[in-house]
Structures are given as structure tokens and as C-alpha cells.
Amino acid sequence: QGQLVESGGGSVQAGGSLRLSCTASGFTASSRCMAWFRQAPGKEREGVARISAAGINTLHDSVKGRFTISRDNAKNTVYLQMNSLKPEDTAMYYCAARSLCTSSVSAYGLWGQGTQVTVSS
């Protein structure tokens, strides 16, 4: 099945940047769709970005122009570079994997433990 471990979260001021990492073990990240989701308190989990096995990136409209998703095959790691952070980006960020990309949260069977991102104004 494999395992996902996220890191890189923290607290920043609005306008700042963070880079989240998701390292996969037990499988090859480049062979699957790797996705980032986030969940703020009291809200549903929502998709942020995903990268397919073919390397096609998809970003949620709310983060386009600010976030980028990339993959380092040698490190079996997917990154989420977050720039121009806003207070509304505050959430727990989760990495997930499945065979094919989809926007459906419930379709992802493998999840990391999450990393907290807090953006202050």
C-alpha cells in the first residue's frame, strides 16, 4: 500500500512562502497521481493541487498563480510551493495518492498525517 509523510508546514505572515514536502515510501510516486488537499477547521477537505503520473498539473482556482506542485523522482517526493500566502490558506494540508487523478476526496485511499499551515495577517 505504501506510506506518505508530509513536512514543511509552519506559521508565516501573509505574503510569505512555505514549501511542503510529501515523501512516499513503498511505492513509486511518479507512477501515481499525487495530490495535496487542505482542511480548515469547520470546513470540508478540499483539493489544492495534483500531479498525474504523466506530470500534468492541476491547481485549484484559489491558488493559481501562487502555488506550484512539482515532483522529484529521485527523492520520491512531491512538493507544494506556496507563495503569497493569505490568512485563508490556513489549514491542515494533506498529501494523498491514487492510481489516476480525480478531484474526489473520497477516491483517494492513501493519505499522509498532515502538516499544519498557519498564515497570520
Short mmCIF file of C-alpha atoms in Angstrom, two decimals:
data_model
loop_
_atom_site.label_atom_id
_atom_site.label_comp_id
_atom_site.label_asym_id
_atom_site.label_seq_id
_atom_site.Cartn_x
_atom_site.Cartn_y
_atom_site.Cartn_z
CA GLN A 1 0.00 0.00 0.00
CA GLY A 2 2.74 2.44 0.93
CA GLN A 3 3.10 5.42 3.19
CA LEU A 4 3.11 9.20 2.79
CA VAL A 5 4.87 11.61 5.13
CA GLU A 6 4.33 15.36 4.89
CA SER A 7 6.61 18.05 6.25
CA GLY A 8 7.30 21.73 5.85
CA GLY A 9 4.30 23.30 7.50
CA GLY A 10 4.57 26.21 9.90
CA SER A 11 3.45 29.69 10.76
CA VAL A 12 4.07 32.62 8.45
CA GLN A 13 2.78 36.12 7.93
CA ALA A 14 0.58 37.00 4.99
CA GLY A 15 2.63 37.35 1.84
CA GLY A 16 5.16 34.79 2.99
CA SER A 17 6.10 31.43 1.50
CA LEU A 18 6.33 27.82 2.55
CA ARG A 19 7.29 24.64 0.76
CA LEU A 20 5.54 21.46 1.77
CA SER A 21 7.07 18.07 1.06
CA CYS A 22 5.39 14.70 0.70
CA THR A 23 7.73 11.74 0.68
CA ALA A 24 6.39 8.41 -0.46
CA SER A 25 7.62 5.01 0.62
CA GLY A 26 6.62 1.55 -0.52
CA PHE A 27 5.72 2.71 -4.00
CA THR A 28 6.98 5.00 -6.74
CA ALA A 29 5.39 8.42 -6.51
CA SER A 30 5.90 9.08 -10.21
CA SER A 31 3.69 6.12 -11.08
CA ARG A 32 0.64 7.58 -9.37
CA CYS A 33 -1.40 10.70 -9.08
CA MET A 34 -0.07 12.67 -6.12
CA ALA A 35 -2.36 15.31 -4.68
CA TRP A 36 -2.47 17.95 -2.00
CA PHE A 37 -5.65 18.66 -0.06
CA ARG A 38 -6.35 21.00 2.81
CA GLN A 39 -8.90 21.23 5.55
CA ALA A 40 -9.62 24.28 7.65
CA PRO A 41 -11.47 23.98 10.98
CA GLY A 42 -15.17 23.52 10.39
CA LYS A 43 -14.76 23.14 6.65
CA GLU A 44 -14.68 20.23 4.26
CA ARG A 45 -11.44 18.91 2.88
CA GLU A 46 -10.72 20.46 -0.49
CA GLY A 47 -8.29 19.79 -3.28
CA VAL A 48 -5.40 22.19 -3.73
CA ALA A 49 -3.17 20.69 -6.39
CA ARG A 50 -2.37 17.39 -8.03
CA ILE A 51 0.18 15.99 -10.42
CA SER A 52 -0.51 12.97 -12.56
CA ALA A 53 1.89 10.17 -13.37
CA ALA A 54 2.34 11.84 -16.73
CA GLY A 55 3.33 15.05 -14.99
CA ILE A 56 0.18 17.01 -15.72
CA ASN A 57 -0.50 19.58 -13.01
CA THR A 58 -3.88 20.79 -11.84
CA LEU A 59 -4.35 23.65 -9.40
CA HIS A 60 -7.44 24.84 -7.58
CA ASP A 61 -8.57 28.25 -8.82
CA SER A 62 -7.97 29.79 -5.41
CA VAL A 63 -4.24 29.02 -5.53
CA LYS A 64 -3.45 29.53 -9.21
CA GLY A 65 -0.59 31.95 -9.66
CA ARG A 66 0.55 31.44 -6.06
CA PHE A 67 1.10 27.70 -5.57
CA THR A 68 3.00 25.23 -7.69
CA ILE A 69 3.24 21.45 -7.45
CA SER A 70 6.32 19.56 -8.52
CA ARG A 71 7.88 16.15 -8.18
CA ASP A 72 11.43 14.95 -7.57
CA ASN A 73 11.54 11.39 -8.83
CA ALA A 74 14.99 10.72 -7.39
CA LYS A 75 13.71 11.60 -3.91
CA ASN A 76 10.29 10.03 -4.43
CA THR A 77 8.89 13.31 -3.15
CA VAL A 78 6.21 15.75 -4.24
CA TYR A 79 6.39 19.41 -3.29
CA LEU A 80 3.86 22.16 -2.87
CA GLN A 81 5.48 25.57 -3.16
CA MET A 82 3.20 28.16 -1.64
CA ASN A 83 3.88 31.84 -2.27
CA SER A 84 1.94 34.98 -1.45
CA LEU A 85 0.19 33.16 1.34
CA LYS A 86 -3.08 34.53 2.66
CA PRO A 87 -4.83 34.00 6.01
CA GLU A 88 -7.47 31.97 4.18
CA ASP A 89 -4.78 29.45 3.26
CA THR A 90 -4.61 28.46 6.92
CA ALA A 91 -5.43 24.76 7.16
CA MET A 92 -4.08 21.29 7.72
CA TYR A 93 -2.50 20.19 4.46
CA TYR A 94 -2.61 16.54 3.45
CA CYS A 95 -0.86 14.57 0.76
CA ALA A 96 -2.73 11.74 -0.96
CA ALA A 97 -2.09 9.22 -3.70
CA ARG A 98 -4.08 7.05 -6.07
CA SER A 99 -3.63 5.49 -9.45
CA LEU A 100 -5.43 8.14 -11.51
CA CYS A 101 -6.12 11.75 -10.71
CA THR A 102 -9.55 12.84 -9.63
CA SER A 103 -10.95 15.79 -7.70
CA SER A 104 -12.96 13.47 -5.45
CA VAL A 105 -11.56 13.44 -1.92
CA SER A 106 -13.14 10.11 -1.09
CA ALA A 107 -11.48 8.42 -4.06
CA TYR A 108 -8.01 8.70 -2.51
CA GLY A 109 -7.15 5.71 -0.38
CA LEU A 110 -3.68 6.63 0.79
CA TRP A 111 -3.16 9.69 2.97
CA GLY A 112 -0.41 11.26 4.98
CA GLN A 113 -0.82 12.50 8.53
CA GLY A 114 -0.99 16.15 7.52
CA THR A 115 1.07 19.25 8.21
CA GLN A 116 -0.34 22.47 9.64
CA VAL A 117 -0.04 25.77 7.80
CA THR A 118 -0.99 28.94 9.66
CA VAL A 119 -0.95 32.33 7.95
CA SER A 120 -1.38 35.42 10.09
CA SER A 121 -2.48 38.82 8.84
#
